[in-house]
mmCIF file of C-alpha atoms in Angstrom:
data_model
loop_
_atom_site.group_PDB
_atom_site.id
_atom_site.type_symbol
_atom_site.label_atom_id
_atom_site.label_comp_id
_atom_site.label_asym_id
_atom_site.label_seq_id
_atom_site.Cartn_x
_atom_site.Cartn_y
_atom_site.Cartn_z
ATOM 1 C CA MET A 1 -43.500 -30.821 -30.529
ATOM 2 C CA THR A 2 -44.261 -34.527 -30.544
ATOM 3 C CA LEU A 3 -44.750 -36.204 -27.181
ATOM 4 C CA ARG A 4 -43.779 -39.826 -26.735
ATOM 5 C CA ARG A 5 -46.624 -42.005 -25.553
ATOM 6 C CA CYS A 6 -45.338 -45.114 -23.815
ATOM 7 C CA GLU A 7 -48.674 -45.573 -22.134
ATOM 8 C CA LYS A 8 -52.196 -44.380 -22.814
ATOM 9 C CA TYR A 9 -51.636 -40.897 -21.355
ATOM 10 C CA THR A 10 -48.835 -38.359 -21.702
ATOM 11 C CA LYS A 11 -47.097 -37.852 -18.343
ATOM 12 C CA VAL A 12 -46.825 -34.165 -17.359
ATOM 13 C CA LEU A 13 -44.883 -32.866 -14.353
ATOM 14 C CA CYS A 14 -46.080 -29.468 -13.069
ATOM 15 C CA VAL A 15 -43.523 -27.414 -11.121
ATOM 16 C CA CYS A 16 -43.822 -24.353 -8.855
ATOM 17 C CA THR A 17 -42.002 -23.152 -5.722
ATOM 18 C CA ALA A 18 -43.671 -25.169 -2.944
ATOM 19 C CA GLY A 19 -45.873 -27.538 -4.909
ATOM 20 C CA MET A 20 -48.921 -26.528 -2.882
ATOM 21 C CA LEU A 21 -50.902 -24.065 -5.025
ATOM 22 C CA ARG A 22 -49.860 -23.424 -8.616
ATOM 23 C CA SER A 23 -48.461 -26.803 -9.647
ATOM 24 C CA PRO A 24 -51.363 -28.830 -8.168
ATOM 25 C CA THR A 25 -53.780 -26.460 -9.915
ATOM 26 C CA MET A 26 -51.936 -26.874 -13.224
ATOM 27 C CA ALA A 27 -51.910 -30.647 -12.692
ATOM 28 C CA TRP A 28 -55.644 -30.724 -11.979
ATOM 29 C CA VAL A 29 -56.485 -28.664 -15.079
ATOM 30 C CA LEU A 30 -54.223 -30.768 -17.320
ATOM 31 C CA SER A 31 -55.592 -34.060 -15.962
ATOM 32 C CA ASN A 32 -59.172 -33.222 -16.968
ATOM 33 C CA PRO A 33 -60.816 -32.908 -20.402
ATOM 34 C CA PRO A 34 -59.884 -31.779 -22.965
ATOM 35 C CA TYR A 35 -56.261 -32.577 -22.004
ATOM 36 C CA ASP A 36 -56.551 -35.823 -19.984
ATOM 37 C CA TYR A 37 -52.833 -36.004 -19.156
ATOM 38 C CA ASP A 38 -51.361 -38.173 -16.396
ATOM 39 C CA THR A 39 -50.040 -35.459 -14.061
ATOM 40 C CA ARG A 40 -47.928 -34.980 -10.958
ATOM 41 C CA SER A 41 -46.933 -31.781 -9.183
ATOM 42 C CA CYS A 42 -43.887 -30.767 -7.174
ATOM 43 C CA GLY A 43 -41.937 -27.788 -5.854
ATOM 44 C CA ILE A 44 -38.350 -26.651 -6.378
ATOM 45 C CA ASP A 45 -37.777 -25.415 -2.804
ATOM 46 C CA ASP A 46 -36.446 -28.366 -0.769
ATOM 47 C CA TRP A 47 -37.254 -26.604 2.511
ATOM 48 C CA CYS A 48 -40.958 -25.910 1.944
ATOM 49 C CA ALA A 49 -42.024 -28.118 -0.971
ATOM 50 C CA LEU A 50 -44.758 -30.593 -0.148
ATOM 51 C CA ILE A 51 -43.269 -32.895 -2.813
ATOM 52 C CA PRO A 52 -39.768 -31.747 -3.823
ATOM 53 C CA LEU A 53 -38.482 -31.905 -7.389
ATOM 54 C CA THR A 54 -36.469 -35.109 -7.810
ATOM 55 C CA GLN A 55 -34.599 -36.753 -10.631
ATOM 56 C CA SER A 56 -37.055 -39.658 -10.555
ATOM 57 C CA LEU A 57 -39.952 -37.269 -11.226
ATOM 58 C CA LEU A 58 -38.045 -35.748 -14.140
ATOM 59 C CA VAL A 59 -37.320 -39.192 -15.581
ATOM 60 C CA TRP A 60 -41.011 -40.138 -15.170
ATOM 61 C CA ALA A 61 -42.288 -37.108 -17.091
ATOM 62 C CA ASP A 62 -42.783 -36.816 -20.841
ATOM 63 C CA LEU A 63 -43.285 -33.062 -20.440
ATOM 64 C CA VAL A 64 -42.474 -30.538 -17.679
ATOM 65 C CA VAL A 65 -44.618 -27.421 -17.182
ATOM 66 C CA CYS A 66 -43.149 -24.644 -15.001
ATOM 67 C CA ALA A 67 -44.988 -21.788 -13.298
ATOM 68 C CA GLU A 68 -42.047 -19.352 -13.585
ATOM 69 C CA GLN A 69 -38.758 -18.935 -15.440
ATOM 70 C CA GLU A 70 -36.877 -19.634 -12.164
ATOM 71 C CA HIS A 71 -38.509 -23.046 -11.989
ATOM 72 C CA LYS A 72 -37.476 -23.793 -15.566
ATOM 73 C CA GLU A 73 -33.849 -22.971 -14.707
ATOM 74 C CA GLN A 74 -33.954 -25.286 -11.660
ATOM 75 C CA VAL A 75 -35.390 -28.100 -13.791
ATOM 76 C CA LYS A 76 -32.527 -27.629 -16.278
ATOM 77 C CA ILE A 77 -29.975 -27.854 -13.441
ATOM 78 C CA GLN A 78 -31.547 -31.074 -12.133
ATOM 79 C CA LEU A 79 -31.607 -32.615 -15.621
ATOM 80 C CA LYS A 80 -27.951 -31.750 -16.255
ATOM 81 C CA LYS A 81 -27.007 -33.220 -12.874
ATOM 82 C CA TYR A 82 -28.919 -36.410 -13.692
ATOM 83 C CA LEU A 83 -27.278 -36.777 -17.105
ATOM 84 C CA LEU A 84 -23.790 -36.237 -15.651
ATOM 85 C CA GLU A 85 -24.356 -38.873 -12.948
ATOM 86 C CA ARG A 86 -25.428 -41.607 -15.385
ATOM 87 C CA PRO A 87 -22.735 -44.094 -16.404
ATOM 88 C CA MET A 88 -21.734 -43.827 -20.045
ATOM 89 C CA ALA A 89 -22.697 -47.474 -20.570
ATOM 90 C CA GLU A 90 -26.380 -46.465 -20.317
ATOM 91 C CA PHE A 91 -26.133 -44.359 -23.482
ATOM 92 C CA LYS A 92 -26.386 -46.192 -26.797
ATOM 93 C CA TYR A 93 -24.512 -44.946 -29.819
ATOM 94 C CA GLY A 94 -25.202 -45.822 -33.421
ATOM 95 C CA LYS A 95 -27.594 -48.570 -34.447
ATOM 96 C CA SER A 96 -28.824 -50.989 -31.794
#
């Protein structure tokens, strides 16, 4: 898989349930050598997440790392919702 690099570092979003233990740990590990990614962490549970999963975080990220399969499914739902809400004029077809 090739990651796009708009800036110096690949942007990785780490996701768990509450964004307090697993995702910050994943983010810390991935932000240090040998990886050196630009990382953020969040949680999928709106009620208890320190930083909840948002569409803006998903748009920011080049790569999303999930702690569990359930988190991956929630990320997919958020991405589909985001794509359905975007006006068709934002999508470019053919050569630009």
